[in-house]
Amino acid sequence: MARPKVAFFDFSCCEGCQLQIANFGEPLLDILKLIEVVEFREVMSEKYAGTLDVAIIEGSINTTHAIERIKGIRDRSKVLIAMGSCATIGGVNGIKNAFPLNDIAEYVYGGDSEYFESIQTMSVHQVVKVDYFVHGCPIYPPEFVAVLKAVLMAVPYDVPDYPVCVECKLNGNVCMYDRGVTCLGPVTRAGCNAWCIGNGNICYGCRGMVSNPNEKGSIDVIRRYGLSMEHIINKLEMYNKCRELNPHG
Amino acid sequence: MAYAVLQKGRFDDFIVALAAQRKVMAPVSKGYGHFEFEEVRSATEIALRYIPTILPPKKYFMPQRETILQYTSDSIEAVVDFDPMAIFGVHTCDLAGIQCLNMVFSERPKDYNYLVRKNNIIIIGLECGDYCDQYASCAMMNSEMPNGGYDLFVTEFDEYLLFHVSTQTGEDIVKSTGLFETADASHKSRLAEYRKKKKSIFKKELPIDSKDIALLFDKCFESKVWDELNDRCLACGNCNNVCPTCYCFDVIDEPALDLTSGVRYRRWDSCQLETFARVAGGANFRENRGARQRHRYYRKFSYPVKKFFRYFCTGCGRCSRACMANIRLKDVLMDLIKAHPLDNA
Ligand code: SF4
Ligand code: SF4
Ligand code: SF4
Ligand code: SF4
Ligand code: SF4
């Protein structure tokens, strides 16, 4: 059986998720036995303009040109995967949406801002249909592999719709709230095996929120730690600002 | 009743000798006032005074993630993985938790994975002479005193550890290590004194008799207390995952990269999670977080009384400690007691 043709494309992002894949090490060789990578700017110069079995999209959409480009990719791809927070939820690029577009353009481009078009940041599924999501900033490699297996077997991949706390507790970690710091684990969807907490850091919410977060309850909890309301909202919005725009695509 | 004495100076020799026979798990400090059962090789690693560990010793009987089956394109094979071990330092509340799980998994159809593992675990209990902290309600739940479920049970005194030997396995350990002295009347009278003092410390923590808790739950299904919890609970599932008597699991198939072979595993599940009662088509039988909290409490104080004739709460307090929303079991019960007075109270 011919290996499915797979291409990686990047939009507004840091390319850190592509780097994660390039850094997979040995498992990458096993993966390459299953797929044929025809375009992947991070590691190869070839381009591919034909029909794709799988398009893997990194980055969020924030220019009209990007909208046209992602629609074109969608049209020639049988399966489309959004990879990394920028693509799946808008991610940190969404912070832009908290400010008037003109102010932001001027802040970034100064006097030249009139030459650069700026539209609100959108995640990929807010523009085209997305078949699979690999959340995270950056993606968690084992989950990427799990999603790829689901794609190749043509079965759905269920992104966990329960919080990071579940994986955190199953790993027996001391809770950050017991270390006197706040953590977004309770409202953030799992799937990263509580990666940050396992490495001594708090959860920043990079995988996006669970479908039905108790936002009021979370704010009450965080507020007990003496944080200002503004700081709490900033915390919740660092990755999740794009939620306000049409969250279900 | 056989007792044996281990001088404290020999405690380390004991753990080292036991660790030479099989893996030894014991409470270890994790900082920030928290503890966890982990493998130890010497007594210096062990915290003899500890509050209930983050995860209960349940994790050795029913691991967080456990492979139960492996398959290839033309074969399927059941898997029972186990590791013979001794768990040292199990408090009486956790002994009660294990007794609950034993009942659940011995029911037909028996759970062989659990039972095989249980048969390969030696349990060494450890007595609490005082409360671990303010979240405990072990006296109300009748789990503050040793009540079986161990091979050996340790009570700590200044100069020695007094071991109650309860099973043949326990006796074999005492004999094989050669480190113990036989207890005499003076040791036993010190134990009696210790228990007397303990009875003066441990009093039922809430103004309700243990037997009346089930009656309270017969009247509070529609209570407003659950609505209040709906606003506060974050549905993080911590209270389930740390509970010594929660036993729900989910079953998941995981293919290998060749896409034709793979494993089936089970993983702890929690009734507090949004997904727990969500079914195909997207309907959710318990969408309301308050209803999920209610379910958890009924699974401790009402349903198991009807099925197993005992409460499935040991009073260990873990659910209260693990809740960042400050939902405390004793407070919730107190609110219910106040809102729904029993006729005889
Ligand atoms: S550390 Fe964070 S993710 Fe872990 S249990 Fe606490 S709140 Fe949840
Ligand atoms: S712990 Fe939180 S911030 Fe870290 S990878 Fe997981 S979801 Fe992202
Ligand atoms: S630990 Fe607290 S916040 Fe989390 S599910 Fe339980 S009651 Fe709700
Ligand atoms: S319900 Fe809470 S106090 Fe009771 S056994 Fe479970 S964790 Fe312990
Ligand atoms: S709940 Fe009771 S038995 Fe359990 S550790 Fe605390 S004091 Fe000991």
XYZ file of C-alpha atoms and ligand atoms in Angstrom:
634
model
C 0.000 0.000 0.000
C 1.340 3.434 -0.912
C 2.165 5.568 2.093
C -0.200 8.505 2.530
C 1.182 11.840 1.349
C 1.562 14.228 4.257
C 2.554 17.911 4.189
C 3.224 20.396 6.986
C 2.274 24.064 6.562
C 2.930 26.944 8.915
C 0.909 30.103 9.431
C 1.362 32.622 12.272
C 3.438 30.739 14.804
C 6.943 30.181 16.129
C 7.361 26.850 14.304
C 8.112 25.276 17.655
C 5.637 22.457 17.026
C 7.325 21.525 13.748
C 10.570 21.585 15.665
C 9.086 19.176 18.223
C 8.464 16.735 15.384
C 11.884 17.237 13.847
C 13.289 16.517 17.330
C 11.311 13.292 17.817
C 14.461 11.218 17.513
C 14.185 7.529 16.801
C 10.362 7.238 16.798
C 10.390 9.559 13.787
C 11.958 6.784 11.714
C 9.079 4.464 12.580
C 6.599 7.173 11.705
C 8.286 7.751 8.342
C 7.690 4.096 7.521
C 3.978 4.878 7.665
C 3.772 8.211 5.857
C 5.448 9.992 2.964
C 6.318 13.551 3.905
C 6.108 15.662 0.737
C 6.473 19.136 2.220
C 7.920 20.207 5.576
C 9.691 23.544 5.480
C 11.386 23.045 8.814
C 13.425 20.081 7.539
C 13.262 19.949 3.692
C 13.182 22.293 0.686
C 10.784 20.380 -1.569
C 7.333 21.817 -2.219
C 4.239 19.884 -3.241
C 1.216 21.276 -5.053
C -0.864 18.120 -5.624
C -3.619 16.401 -3.684
C -2.699 15.551 -0.107
C -3.860 12.707 2.059
C -3.058 14.654 5.189
C -2.308 18.349 5.703
C -0.852 19.304 9.071
C -1.360 22.965 9.873
C 0.671 24.929 12.360
C -0.122 28.531 13.256
C -3.151 30.773 13.470
C -4.872 32.717 10.728
C -4.593 36.499 10.876
C -4.411 37.932 7.328
C -6.803 37.682 4.383
C -3.960 36.103 2.445
C -3.723 33.407 5.091
C -7.464 32.803 4.789
C -7.118 32.209 1.033
C -4.080 30.012 1.537
C -5.661 27.795 4.200
C -8.808 27.403 2.061
C -6.621 26.268 -0.835
C -4.859 23.716 1.329
C -8.179 22.466 2.679
C -9.510 22.025 -0.859
C -6.688 19.723 -1.855
C -6.419 17.740 1.409
C -8.433 14.690 2.355
C -7.673 15.083 6.062
C -6.620 18.236 7.840
C -4.942 18.300 11.237
C -4.542 21.481 13.286
C -1.314 21.222 15.264
C -0.296 23.352 18.234
C -2.218 25.985 20.191
C -1.903 28.705 17.524
C -3.692 26.453 15.060
C -6.127 24.719 17.419
C -7.263 27.605 19.627
C -5.557 30.733 18.314
C -3.098 30.543 21.184
C -0.936 33.467 22.260
C -1.563 35.195 18.915
C -5.109 35.675 20.151
C -3.914 38.237 22.699
C -4.023 40.627 19.764
C -7.812 40.402 19.815
C -7.864 42.105 23.197
C -6.813 45.409 21.575
C -8.135 47.620 18.775
C -6.554 46.388 15.515
C -5.193 49.820 14.574
C -3.430 50.230 17.900
C -1.849 46.818 17.567
C -0.708 47.456 13.987
C 0.836 50.729 14.981
C 2.526 49.222 18.009
C 4.150 46.556 15.839
C 4.810 48.354 12.556
C 4.966 51.970 13.736
C 4.701 54.514 10.899
C 4.566 51.727 8.291
C 1.430 50.168 9.731
C -0.732 51.311 6.815
C 1.148 48.882 4.539
C 0.321 45.870 6.672
C -3.172 44.527 6.738
C -4.254 43.227 10.149
C -7.339 41.184 10.989
C -8.364 39.462 14.208
C -6.563 36.234 15.030
C -8.478 33.056 14.301
C -7.747 29.416 14.957
C -7.796 27.151 11.913
C -11.219 25.642 12.666
C -12.660 29.138 12.769
C -11.839 29.365 9.033
C -11.958 25.851 7.545
C -13.099 22.420 8.702
C -10.548 20.672 10.911
C -10.664 16.885 11.200
C -8.160 16.337 14.019
C -6.706 18.522 16.747
C -3.290 18.196 18.363
C -3.378 20.799 21.100
C -0.493 22.250 23.061
C 2.227 24.873 23.049
C 4.243 23.034 22.004
C 2.492 19.788 21.092
C 3.078 16.813 23.362
C 4.874 14.261 21.138
C 3.062 11.124 22.378
C -0.265 12.777 21.597
C 0.872 13.659 18.086
C 1.669 9.994 17.536
C -1.724 8.959 18.946
C -3.507 11.355 16.591
C -1.460 10.197 13.618
C -2.389 6.596 14.372
C -6.061 7.566 14.531
C -5.757 9.351 11.168
C -4.094 6.356 9.552
C -6.750 4.026 10.923
C -9.486 6.476 9.913
C -10.969 6.512 13.423
C -11.754 9.622 15.488
C -9.306 10.880 18.089
C -11.039 12.026 21.250
C -9.264 14.989 22.776
C -9.728 14.558 26.528
C -12.513 16.851 27.714
C -11.462 16.606 31.360
C -8.907 18.807 33.097
C -5.126 18.518 33.386
C -5.668 17.837 37.133
C -6.691 14.277 36.281
C -3.340 13.386 34.742
C -1.574 15.457 37.388
C -3.190 13.531 40.238
C -2.696 10.169 38.564
C 1.002 11.038 38.550
C 0.840 11.742 42.297
C 2.100 15.342 42.052
C 1.896 17.779 44.946
C -0.742 20.280 43.782
C 0.503 23.750 42.878
C -2.273 25.209 45.027
C -0.575 23.462 47.977
C 2.711 25.082 46.969
C 1.064 28.481 47.246
C 0.777 29.213 43.525
C -2.158 29.169 41.153
C -2.469 26.761 38.263
C -4.826 26.615 35.277
C -4.947 22.821 35.374
C -8.567 22.679 36.610
C -9.977 24.468 33.537
C -7.515 23.225 30.920
C -8.138 20.093 28.897
C -5.822 17.159 29.568
C -3.775 15.175 27.076
C -0.261 16.408 27.906
C 0.149 14.107 30.925
C 0.367 17.262 33.094
C 3.662 17.972 31.386
C 4.487 21.271 33.087
C 3.507 20.253 36.610
C 5.567 17.094 36.230
C 8.509 19.378 35.524
C 7.892 21.709 38.430
C 5.961 24.429 36.610
C 2.338 25.523 36.733
C -0.145 24.893 33.933
C -0.585 27.953 31.703
C -3.619 26.573 29.950
C -1.908 26.061 26.596
C -4.232 23.262 25.462
C -7.322 25.407 25.744
C -10.230 25.112 28.109
C -12.433 22.103 28.727
C -15.827 22.403 27.028
C -17.685 23.458 30.166
C -15.229 25.191 32.508
C -16.493 26.635 35.773
C -14.986 30.047 35.064
C -16.643 31.783 37.974
C -15.536 29.063 40.368
C -11.983 29.222 38.985
C -11.824 32.955 39.408
C -12.976 32.542 43.030
C -10.221 30.005 43.607
C -7.471 32.089 41.994
C -8.672 35.238 43.747
C -7.886 33.660 47.107
C -4.244 33.857 46.123
C -4.384 37.629 46.115
C -4.231 38.139 42.370
C -5.999 41.161 40.893
C -8.978 40.551 38.641
C -7.018 41.915 35.705
C -4.151 39.518 36.332
C -6.596 36.596 36.588
C -8.288 37.506 33.305
C -4.890 37.889 31.633
C -3.933 34.455 32.904
C -7.113 32.878 31.552
C -6.808 34.711 28.233
C -3.143 34.145 27.492
C -4.009 31.161 25.323
C -7.774 31.365 25.214
C -8.659 34.789 23.830
C -9.891 33.407 20.494
C -12.569 31.411 22.318
C -14.866 34.419 22.096
C -14.980 34.207 18.325
C -17.187 31.394 17.264
C -15.584 28.724 19.480
C -17.000 25.770 17.568
C -15.836 26.809 14.097
C -2.927 -12.368 69.656
C 0.781 -12.462 68.898
C 2.878 -9.366 69.330
C 6.531 -8.802 68.497
C 8.862 -5.981 69.447
C 11.320 -4.246 67.146
C 13.741 -1.887 68.856
C 13.929 1.397 66.940
C 17.656 0.924 66.480
C 16.787 -2.100 64.354
C 14.122 -0.456 62.224
C 16.510 0.214 59.383
C 17.811 -3.371 59.483
C 14.201 -4.493 59.260
C 13.418 -2.432 56.161
C 16.675 -3.448 54.501
C 15.960 -7.120 55.254
C 12.403 -6.821 53.962
C 13.598 -5.012 50.822
C 15.956 -7.930 50.175
C 12.918 -10.212 50.042
C 10.614 -8.097 47.893
C 9.873 -4.508 46.869
C 8.932 -2.323 49.835
C 6.619 0.656 49.422
C 6.267 3.231 52.185
C 5.207 6.849 52.765
C 7.900 9.281 51.623
C 7.905 13.059 52.053
C 7.253 15.031 48.853
C 7.685 18.440 50.460
C 5.022 21.088 51.124
C 3.644 18.857 53.888
C 2.655 16.097 51.465
C 3.576 12.438 51.209
C 3.318 9.624 48.712
C 3.823 5.866 48.805
C 6.997 5.048 46.913
C 9.545 2.271 46.787
C 12.114 2.503 49.599
C 15.294 0.612 50.377
C 16.042 1.898 53.839
C 14.161 3.265 56.843
C 15.710 6.723 56.452
C 13.494 7.338 53.422
C 10.307 6.574 55.346
C 8.094 9.172 57.010
C 6.708 7.449 60.120
C 4.551 10.482 60.873
C 2.640 11.476 57.803
C -0.733 12.773 56.754
C -2.606 10.571 54.255
C -0.547 10.323 51.079
C -1.553 12.189 47.894
C -2.717 8.924 46.316
C -3.916 6.098 48.547
C -2.146 2.704 48.520
C -5.005 1.692 46.213
C -2.596 2.485 43.377
C -0.749 -0.780 44.050
C -3.922 -2.878 43.980
C -5.485 -1.101 41.051
C -2.827 0.889 39.192
C -3.732 4.226 37.619
C -3.115 2.650 34.240
C -3.129 -1.086 33.813
C -2.811 -3.222 30.687
C -5.477 -5.921 30.735
C -5.151 -7.411 27.277
C -2.778 -7.465 24.328
C -3.613 -8.263 20.743
C -2.095 -8.819 17.334
C -3.964 -9.286 14.062
C -4.515 -12.955 14.904
C -4.313 -13.289 18.685
C -5.809 -11.865 21.850
C -4.307 -12.518 25.242
C -5.399 -11.431 28.717
C -2.646 -9.758 30.728
C -2.268 -9.865 34.509
C 0.799 -7.886 35.541
C 1.817 -7.936 39.167
C 4.774 -7.137 41.287
C 5.113 -8.911 44.650
C 5.557 -6.208 47.274
C 5.142 -5.190 50.889
C 3.452 -1.906 51.724
C 4.751 -0.538 54.983
C 2.955 2.102 57.004
C -0.675 1.820 55.934
C -2.891 3.844 58.285
C -6.114 2.329 59.570
C -8.237 4.541 57.319
C -6.417 3.154 54.285
C -6.729 -0.406 55.584
C -10.478 0.236 55.605
C -10.241 1.560 52.037
C -8.550 -1.633 50.881
C -11.262 -3.667 52.629
C -13.866 -1.768 50.594
C -12.053 -2.468 47.338
C -11.678 -6.139 48.264
C -15.462 -6.421 48.514
C -16.014 -4.697 45.184
C -13.510 -6.702 43.200
C -14.406 -10.043 44.791
C -17.966 -9.746 43.558
C -18.817 -11.888 40.557
C -17.556 -11.580 37.917
C -14.365 -11.510 39.973
C -11.661 -9.115 38.948
C -8.646 -11.372 38.582
C -6.206 -8.557 37.924
C -7.097 -7.022 41.263
C -7.223 -10.290 43.171
C -3.925 -11.639 41.852
C -2.247 -8.393 42.756
C -3.833 -8.358 46.209
C -2.574 -11.884 46.846
C 0.939 -10.702 46.150
C 0.873 -7.698 48.445
C 1.901 -7.894 52.088
C 0.325 -5.143 54.180
C 2.008 -3.653 57.223
C -0.297 -1.204 58.984
C 0.737 1.766 61.087
C -1.292 3.246 63.929
C -2.138 6.926 64.344
C -1.903 8.009 67.983
C -3.278 11.414 67.112
C -5.157 13.065 64.260
C -3.244 13.579 61.008
C -4.964 16.960 60.513
C -8.297 18.775 60.696
C -9.720 17.107 57.557
C -9.853 13.617 59.064
C -13.171 12.094 60.093
C -11.938 8.577 60.768
C -13.545 8.347 64.210
C -16.982 9.087 62.775
C -16.357 6.497 60.063
C -15.038 3.930 62.587
C -11.693 3.530 60.890
C -9.382 5.057 63.497
C -8.718 1.698 65.206
C -7.114 -1.357 63.581
C -9.795 -3.718 62.397
C -8.026 -6.394 60.363
C -6.944 -6.243 56.770
C -3.194 -6.440 57.466
C -0.429 -8.985 57.890
C 1.425 -6.924 60.480
C 0.367 -3.785 62.311
C 2.766 -1.355 63.910
C 2.226 0.892 66.906
C 5.071 3.289 67.573
C 6.470 3.895 71.067
C 9.465 6.013 72.049
C 12.026 3.215 72.035
C 10.417 0.464 69.990
C 7.798 -0.476 67.422
C 5.211 -2.964 68.594
C 4.048 -5.288 65.813
C 0.757 -7.106 65.915
C 1.173 -10.317 63.939
C -2.071 -11.139 62.207
C -1.300 -13.684 59.480
C 1.080 -16.521 58.734
C 2.792 -14.266 56.191
C 3.302 -11.682 58.910
C 4.741 -14.289 61.227
C 7.108 -15.523 58.518
C 8.455 -11.994 58.087
C 9.018 -11.576 61.817
C 10.826 -14.927 61.994
C 12.822 -14.662 58.790
C 14.331 -11.288 59.617
C 15.421 -12.468 63.060
C 15.296 -8.923 64.442
C 12.321 -9.152 66.785
C 11.833 -9.858 70.461
C 8.682 -11.417 71.873
C 6.359 -8.992 73.556
C 5.651 -9.417 77.239
C 2.924 -8.122 79.533
C 4.599 -4.730 79.926
C 4.447 -4.095 76.164
C 0.815 -5.074 76.087
C -0.105 -2.836 78.970
C 1.624 0.070 77.225
C -0.461 -0.635 74.178
C -3.607 -0.648 76.316
C -2.579 2.705 77.795
C -1.888 4.078 74.314
C -5.322 3.007 73.085
C -6.984 4.500 76.141
C -5.346 7.849 75.486
C -6.217 7.534 71.825
C -9.895 7.057 72.670
C -9.832 10.350 74.493
C -8.411 12.091 71.410
C -10.500 10.534 68.652
C -14.138 11.548 69.022
C -16.749 11.434 66.282
C -16.003 14.594 64.396
C -19.552 15.669 63.593
C -22.718 15.664 65.710
C -24.188 12.569 64.081
C -24.005 8.885 64.868
C -22.370 6.832 62.183
C -25.503 4.711 61.715
C -27.605 7.831 61.150
C -25.571 9.101 58.196
C -27.387 6.721 55.848
C -30.708 8.005 57.203
C -29.600 11.563 56.551
C -28.875 10.624 52.963
C -32.357 9.175 52.621
C -33.679 12.722 53.040
C -31.257 15.051 51.336
C -31.315 14.090 47.655
C -33.055 17.357 46.716
C -30.985 19.452 49.098
C -29.895 23.006 48.246
C -26.452 22.034 49.498
C -25.807 20.386 46.126
C -26.745 23.574 44.253
C -24.174 25.521 46.175
C -21.544 22.940 45.260
C -22.493 23.338 41.602
C -21.222 26.914 41.705
C -17.983 26.093 43.464
C -16.822 22.735 42.110
C -14.392 22.929 39.167
C -15.047 19.301 38.181
C -11.335 18.555 38.340
C -11.863 14.999 39.585
C -9.198 15.298 42.301
C -11.648 14.196 45.003
C -12.243 10.942 43.100
C -8.679 10.290 42.130
C -7.334 10.597 45.663
C -10.136 8.611 47.306
C -9.174 5.172 48.661
C -12.598 3.737 47.819
C -13.333 5.137 44.343
C -12.924 2.283 41.901
C -14.379 3.429 38.565
C -12.256 2.894 35.508
C -12.417 3.490 31.783
C -11.211 0.968 29.188
C -9.190 2.143 26.194
C -7.616 0.379 23.218
C -4.232 1.618 22.112
C -2.806 0.397 18.815
C 0.937 0.207 18.314
C 2.592 2.029 15.415
C 2.197 -1.032 13.191
C -1.553 -0.372 13.566
C -2.348 -4.101 13.785
C -1.155 -4.994 17.272
C -1.772 -3.153 20.489
C -2.995 -3.205 24.061
C -6.197 -2.628 25.939
C -5.734 -0.824 29.228
C -7.904 0.515 31.968
C -7.407 3.847 33.669
C -9.010 5.432 36.703
C -12.136 7.373 35.815
C -13.989 9.978 37.907
C -17.667 10.718 38.210
C -16.888 14.437 38.637
C -15.678 14.776 35.059
C -17.857 16.292 32.361
C -17.346 13.224 30.204
C -18.258 10.582 32.796
C -21.996 10.448 32.105
C -21.872 11.764 28.544
C -23.140 9.212 26.037
C -23.221 8.784 22.269
C -25.156 11.603 20.654
C -23.821 14.077 23.212
C -26.490 13.724 25.918
C -25.153 13.968 29.462
C -27.000 12.298 32.309
C -25.235 14.389 34.919
C -24.426 17.677 33.301
C -24.784 19.651 36.509
C -21.661 19.712 38.681
C -23.804 19.772 41.815
C -25.545 16.597 40.669
C -22.139 15.024 40.157
C -21.032 16.036 43.653
C -24.249 14.596 45.023
C -23.550 11.386 43.187
C -20.107 11.159 44.737
C -21.494 11.636 48.249
C -24.251 9.094 47.668
C -21.595 6.677 46.425
C -19.903 7.030 49.821
C -22.762 7.265 52.283
C -25.842 5.677 50.764
C -25.556 3.334 47.752
C -22.786 1.100 49.171
C -24.703 0.728 52.424
C -27.459 -0.916 50.391
C -25.067 -3.025 48.349
C -22.175 -3.842 50.685
C -23.592 -2.940 54.119
C -20.848 -0.432 54.876
C -19.949 3.157 54.160
C -17.426 3.734 51.422
C -15.860 6.673 53.188
C -12.980 5.967 55.521
C -12.729 9.532 56.774
C -9.187 9.877 55.435
C -9.825 13.496 54.425
C -7.990 13.249 51.105
C -10.879 14.660 49.076
C -10.905 17.745 51.297
C -7.151 18.253 51.074
C -7.074 17.838 47.301
C -9.855 20.309 46.513
C -8.554 23.697 45.399
C -12.128 24.966 45.590
C -12.083 24.339 49.371
C -14.993 21.917 49.264
C -14.506 19.998 52.502
C -16.295 16.757 53.207
C -16.891 17.571 56.869
C -18.366 20.975 55.952
C -20.667 19.452 53.353
C -21.892 16.824 55.811
C -22.358 19.513 58.462
C -24.405 21.609 56.030
C -26.574 18.581 55.296
C -26.991 17.801 58.985
C -28.119 21.377 59.646
C -30.418 21.594 56.635
C -32.058 18.206 57.201
C -32.402 17.515 60.927
C -33.152 13.917 61.768
C -36.326 13.363 63.795
C -34.521 11.683 66.670
C -31.796 14.318 66.880
S -1.086 21.244 40.174
Fe -2.532 22.171 38.756
S -3.084 20.502 37.387
Fe -2.172 19.572 39.199
S -3.908 19.095 40.540
Fe -3.119 21.117 41.128
S -4.383 22.552 39.975
Fe -4.624 20.566 39.001
S 0.439 21.451 31.762
Fe -0.862 23.091 30.913
S 0.552 24.572 30.009
Fe 1.685 22.653 30.322
S 1.517 21.526 28.402
Fe -0.162 20.835 29.690
S -1.884 22.171 29.141
Fe -0.026 23.159 28.387
S -11.731 18.227 44.093
Fe -13.142 19.909 44.513
S -13.222 21.065 42.604
Fe -12.342 19.089 42.116
S -14.081 17.852 41.455
Fe -13.777 17.474 43.629
S -15.118 18.914 44.672
Fe -14.918 19.616 42.550
S -14.737 10.435 50.457
Fe -12.974 11.680 51.050
S -12.683 11.302 53.242
Fe -14.026 9.707 52.434
S -12.638 8.025 51.891
Fe -12.916 9.237 50.041
S -11.221 10.706 50.065
Fe -11.379 9.839 52.119
S -7.766 9.902 58.912
Fe -7.493 8.994 60.937
S -6.629 6.965 60.536
Fe -6.383 8.185 58.659
S -4.364 9.108 58.813
Fe -5.792 10.582 59.689
S -5.818 10.125 61.878
Fe -4.930 8.359 60.845
